[in-house]
XYZ file of C-alpha atoms in Angstrom:
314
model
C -5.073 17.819 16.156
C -2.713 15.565 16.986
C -2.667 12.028 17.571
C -1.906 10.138 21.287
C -2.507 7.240 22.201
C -6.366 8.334 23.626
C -7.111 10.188 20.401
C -6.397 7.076 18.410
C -8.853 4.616 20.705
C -11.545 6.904 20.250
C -11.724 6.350 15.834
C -15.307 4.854 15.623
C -16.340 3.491 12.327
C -18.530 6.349 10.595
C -19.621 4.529 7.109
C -18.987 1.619 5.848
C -19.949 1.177 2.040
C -20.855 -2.851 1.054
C -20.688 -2.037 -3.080
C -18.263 -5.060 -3.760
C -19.391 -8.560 -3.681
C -15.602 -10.308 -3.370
C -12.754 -9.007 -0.752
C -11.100 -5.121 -1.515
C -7.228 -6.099 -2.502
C -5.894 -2.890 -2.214
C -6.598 1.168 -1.323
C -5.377 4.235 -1.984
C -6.168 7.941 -0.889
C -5.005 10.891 -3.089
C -2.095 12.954 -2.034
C -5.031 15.679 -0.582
C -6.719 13.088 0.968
C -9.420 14.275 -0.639
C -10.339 10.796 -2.454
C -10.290 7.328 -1.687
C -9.703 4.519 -4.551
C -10.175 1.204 -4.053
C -10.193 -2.311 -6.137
C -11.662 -5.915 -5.299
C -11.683 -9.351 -6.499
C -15.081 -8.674 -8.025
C -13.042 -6.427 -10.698
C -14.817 -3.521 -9.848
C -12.666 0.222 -8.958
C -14.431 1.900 -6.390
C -13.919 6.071 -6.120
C -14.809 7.805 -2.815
C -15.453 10.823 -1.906
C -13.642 11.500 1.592
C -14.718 14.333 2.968
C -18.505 13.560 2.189
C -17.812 10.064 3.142
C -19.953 9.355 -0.304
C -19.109 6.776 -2.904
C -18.191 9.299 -6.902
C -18.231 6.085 -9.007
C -17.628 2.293 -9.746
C -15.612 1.207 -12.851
C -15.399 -2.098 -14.168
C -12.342 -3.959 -15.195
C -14.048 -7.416 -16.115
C -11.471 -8.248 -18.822
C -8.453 -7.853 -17.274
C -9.048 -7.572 -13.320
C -7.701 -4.842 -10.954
C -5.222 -5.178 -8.281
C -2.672 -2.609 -6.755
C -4.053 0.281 -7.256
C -2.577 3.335 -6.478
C -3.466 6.888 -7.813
C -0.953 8.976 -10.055
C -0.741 12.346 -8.877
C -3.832 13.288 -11.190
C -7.285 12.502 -8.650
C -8.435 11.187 -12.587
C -6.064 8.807 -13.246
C -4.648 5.440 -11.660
C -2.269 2.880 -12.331
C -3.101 -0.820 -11.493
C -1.962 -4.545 -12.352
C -4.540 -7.344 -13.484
C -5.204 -10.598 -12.386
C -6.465 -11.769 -16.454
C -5.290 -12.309 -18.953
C -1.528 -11.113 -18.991
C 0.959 -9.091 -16.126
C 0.286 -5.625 -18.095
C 0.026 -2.975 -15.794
C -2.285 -0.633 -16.972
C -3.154 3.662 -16.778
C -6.315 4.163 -16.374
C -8.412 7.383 -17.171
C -11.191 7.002 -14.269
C -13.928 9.682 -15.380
C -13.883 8.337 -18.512
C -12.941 4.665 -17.819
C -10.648 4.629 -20.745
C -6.859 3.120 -20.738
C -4.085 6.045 -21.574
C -1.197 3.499 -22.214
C -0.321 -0.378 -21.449
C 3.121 -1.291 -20.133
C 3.918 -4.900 -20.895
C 6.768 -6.503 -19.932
C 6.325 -8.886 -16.461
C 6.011 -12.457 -17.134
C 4.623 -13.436 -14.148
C 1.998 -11.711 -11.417
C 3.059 -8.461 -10.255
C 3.009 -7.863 -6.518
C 4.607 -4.710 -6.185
C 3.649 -1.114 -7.663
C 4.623 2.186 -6.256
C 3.851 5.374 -8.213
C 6.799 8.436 -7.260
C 5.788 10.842 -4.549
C 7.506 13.457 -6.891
C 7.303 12.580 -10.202
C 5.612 10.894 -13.049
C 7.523 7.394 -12.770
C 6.541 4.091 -10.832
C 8.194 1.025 -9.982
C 6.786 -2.580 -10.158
C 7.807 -6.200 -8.876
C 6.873 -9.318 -9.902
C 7.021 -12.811 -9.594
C 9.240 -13.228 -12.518
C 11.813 -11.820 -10.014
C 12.451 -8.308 -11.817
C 11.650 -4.948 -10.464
C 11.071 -2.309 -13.471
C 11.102 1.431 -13.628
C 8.529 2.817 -15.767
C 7.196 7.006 -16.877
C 3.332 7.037 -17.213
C 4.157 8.729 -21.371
C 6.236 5.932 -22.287
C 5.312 2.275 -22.701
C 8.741 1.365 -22.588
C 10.615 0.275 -19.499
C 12.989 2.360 -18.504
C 15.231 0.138 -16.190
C 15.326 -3.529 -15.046
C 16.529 -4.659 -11.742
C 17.002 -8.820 -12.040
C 16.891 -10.248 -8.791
C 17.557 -13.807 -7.096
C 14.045 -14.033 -5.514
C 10.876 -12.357 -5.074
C 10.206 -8.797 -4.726
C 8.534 -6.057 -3.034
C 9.627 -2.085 -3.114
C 8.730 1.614 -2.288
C 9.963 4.909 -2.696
C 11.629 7.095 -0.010
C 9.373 10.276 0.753
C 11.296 12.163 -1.088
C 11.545 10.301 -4.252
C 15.382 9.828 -4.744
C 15.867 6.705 -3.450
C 13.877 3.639 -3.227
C 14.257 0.364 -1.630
C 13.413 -3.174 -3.056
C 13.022 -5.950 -0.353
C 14.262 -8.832 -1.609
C 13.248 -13.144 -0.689
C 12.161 -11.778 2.510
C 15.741 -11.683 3.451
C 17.185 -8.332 1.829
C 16.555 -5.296 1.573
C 18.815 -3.161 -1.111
C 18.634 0.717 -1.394
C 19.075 2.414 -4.813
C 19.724 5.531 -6.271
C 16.955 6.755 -8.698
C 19.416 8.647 -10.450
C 22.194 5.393 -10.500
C 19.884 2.588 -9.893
C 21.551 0.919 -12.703
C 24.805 0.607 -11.086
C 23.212 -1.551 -8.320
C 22.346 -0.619 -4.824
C 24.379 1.172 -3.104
C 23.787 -0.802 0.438
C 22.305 -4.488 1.204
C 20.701 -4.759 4.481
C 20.915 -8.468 5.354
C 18.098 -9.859 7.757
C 16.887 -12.601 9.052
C 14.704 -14.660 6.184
C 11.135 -14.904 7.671
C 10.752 -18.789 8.210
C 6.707 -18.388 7.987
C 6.142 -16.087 5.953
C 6.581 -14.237 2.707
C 7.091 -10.245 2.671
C 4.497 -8.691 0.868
C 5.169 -5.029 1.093
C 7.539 -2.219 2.402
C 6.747 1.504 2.981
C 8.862 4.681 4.101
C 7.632 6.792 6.976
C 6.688 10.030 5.809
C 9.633 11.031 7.818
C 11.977 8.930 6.107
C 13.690 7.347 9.142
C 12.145 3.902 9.007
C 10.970 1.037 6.563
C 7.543 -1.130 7.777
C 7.577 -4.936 6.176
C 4.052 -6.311 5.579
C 3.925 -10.365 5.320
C 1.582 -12.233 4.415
C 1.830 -13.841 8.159
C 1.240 -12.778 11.619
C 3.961 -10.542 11.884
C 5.018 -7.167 10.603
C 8.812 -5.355 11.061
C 10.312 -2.144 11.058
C 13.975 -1.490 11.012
C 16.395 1.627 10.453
C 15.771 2.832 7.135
C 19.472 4.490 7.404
C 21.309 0.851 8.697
C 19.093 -1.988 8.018
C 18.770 -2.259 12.148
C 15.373 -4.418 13.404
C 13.562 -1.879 15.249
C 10.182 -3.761 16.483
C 8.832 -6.717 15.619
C 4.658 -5.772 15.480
C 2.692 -9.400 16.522
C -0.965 -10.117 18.012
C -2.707 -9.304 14.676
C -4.649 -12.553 13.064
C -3.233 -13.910 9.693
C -4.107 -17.401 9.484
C -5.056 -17.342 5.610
C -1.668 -16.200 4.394
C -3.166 -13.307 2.828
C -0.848 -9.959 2.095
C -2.887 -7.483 4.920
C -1.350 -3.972 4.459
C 0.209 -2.433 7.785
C 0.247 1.195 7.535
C 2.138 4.421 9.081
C -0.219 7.150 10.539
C 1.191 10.301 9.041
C 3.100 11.435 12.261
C 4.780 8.094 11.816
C 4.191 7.133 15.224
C 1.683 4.563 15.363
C 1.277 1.258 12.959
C -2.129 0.220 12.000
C -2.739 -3.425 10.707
C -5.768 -5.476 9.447
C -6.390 -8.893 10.628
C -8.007 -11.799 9.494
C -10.521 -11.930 12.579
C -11.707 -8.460 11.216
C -10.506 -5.628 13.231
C -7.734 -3.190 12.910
C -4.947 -3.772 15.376
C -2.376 -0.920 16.503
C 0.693 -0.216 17.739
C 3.173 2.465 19.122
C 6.079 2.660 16.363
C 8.862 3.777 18.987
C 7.752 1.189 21.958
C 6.355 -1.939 20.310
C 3.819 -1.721 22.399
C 0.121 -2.453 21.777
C -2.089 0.635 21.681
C -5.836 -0.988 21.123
C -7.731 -3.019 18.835
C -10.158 -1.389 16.538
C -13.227 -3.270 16.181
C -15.469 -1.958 13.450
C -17.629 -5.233 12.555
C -16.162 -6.434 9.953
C -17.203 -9.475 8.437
C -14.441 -11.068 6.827
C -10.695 -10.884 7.106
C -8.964 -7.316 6.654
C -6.648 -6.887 3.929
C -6.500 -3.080 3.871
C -5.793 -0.283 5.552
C -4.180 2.686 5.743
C -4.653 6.369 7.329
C -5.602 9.169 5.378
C -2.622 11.635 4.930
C -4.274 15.082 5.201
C -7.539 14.416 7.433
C -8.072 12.743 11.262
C -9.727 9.294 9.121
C -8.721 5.650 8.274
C -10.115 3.324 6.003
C -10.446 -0.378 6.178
C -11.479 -2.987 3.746
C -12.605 -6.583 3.840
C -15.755 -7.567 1.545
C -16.768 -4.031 2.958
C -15.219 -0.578 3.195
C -15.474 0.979 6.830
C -14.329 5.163 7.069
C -13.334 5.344 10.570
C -13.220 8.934 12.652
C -13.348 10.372 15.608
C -16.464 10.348 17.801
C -17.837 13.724 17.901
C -16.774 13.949 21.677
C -13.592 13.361 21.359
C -12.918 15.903 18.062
């Protein structure tokens, strides 16, 4: 099926799950879309089950908190950073709850992680203004980018290139294969003025780059020349929390939380406002993101909501 404009109006919240007691930081589905991972404030991993919209498991991380999860491309396995104790980022065996390996090496809070969409290898940011290249069997870094302000990053679809936004002024393209040699472009843009940039992603097509903030705007420029595309506004931030924006997999349409709890979305080529997505959520939404396989998005404030579409309209 594919999506228009009318098609994405329908989505109609199916479940919504209320297992954490503090807000969901950050979501992940599987490369089948089969599963859903999730993490919260309340240190708690949450597994779901998409396609029986059931909740597999909650694990605990009460020593070191969870943030930034992402899966690896084992459905057992995930990668996350903690908010205790140290900036370790951590492997996690999730049937099991049982950590594979530790890498240590931030000094400061890491804000960025991005596992490889073809390999074994991640890359994180951090306050300490680094970005690191890590592979899930070694502990040891395997390259460090220093850089003159904060950073956020994501690989290209393809996994050969990725880009590292830079003092949310910047954005600098390497080669995975060269990265040491520096990027091999700079994309200079306007610094945000309000805001801090919290997060870039690729469209599955490759073409574009989305910039989350952690304000009431998101961007998307040229992923090939660094050109502003659309500027994506109307969404709530008024907390200066990071909300996610998100590509649907066709990479036409942008879906954003919003701290007055709906989903807001958007037309990638036009700008232009498709609907707001109201699903009753109580509190602000930090996450969300559209599942890459199936015709369902999830959204996450204190509560995870599966949306789909009304049995009508599928």
């Amino acid at each position: 099926m594919k999506l228009i404009d009318s098609v994405v109006r329908s989505f109609k919240v199916a479940k919504v799950f209320r297992e954490n007691t503090d807000k969901i930081n950050a979501i992940d589905f599987s490369a089948n879309g089969e599963m859903l991972i999730s993490c919260s404030e309340d240190d708690q991993i949450v597994l779901y089950d998409c396609e029986k919209g059931t909740q597999i498991r909650t694990v605990n991380s009460k020593k070191y908190g969870v943030d930034l999860i992402h899966f690896t491309h084992a459905n057992n396995t995930a990668i996350h950073s903690s908010t205790k104790v140290d900036d370790t980022i951590r492997y996690l065996s999730l049937h099991d709850n049982k950590y594979l390996r530790y890498f240590p090496g931030h000094t400061k809070k890491v804000i960025s992680l991005n596992i490889s969409p073809v390999e074994d290898t991640f890359l994180s940011g951090s306050l300490d203004k680094t970005l690191r290249l890590w592979d899930l069997r070694s502990p040891n870094c395997q390259g460090v980018m220093h850089l003159n302000g904060r950073p956020v990053a994501a690989y290209d679809p393809e996994g050969l290139i990725f880009a590292a936004g830079v003092n949310s002024e910047s954005i600098k393209l390497y080669d995975l294969r060269s990265f040491d040699k520096g990027p091999f472009v700079t994309f200079k843009l306007n610094q945000e003025k309000e805001c801090d940039w919290t997060g870039l992603k690729f469209s599955r097509d490759g073409k574009t780059i989305l910039i989350s903030t952690n304000g009431s705007i998101i961007r998307l420029i040229d992923a090939f020349h660094g050109t502003p595309l659309q500027t994506f506004t109307g969404h709530l931030n008024n907390k200066g929390i990071p909300i996610e924006a998100s590509f649907s997999p066709d990479s036409q349409f942008i879906f954003s939380g919003s701290t007055d709890g709906r989903v807001h979305v958007w037309n990638a080529d036009t700008g232009y406002k498709i609907c707001v997505l109201n699903g009753d959520h109580p509190g602000p939404i930090q996450c969300v993101q559209f599942n890459p396989k199936f015709m369902m998005l999830a959204s996450a404030c204190t509560n995870m909501a599966f949306w789909r579409l009304t049995a009508e309209d599928s």
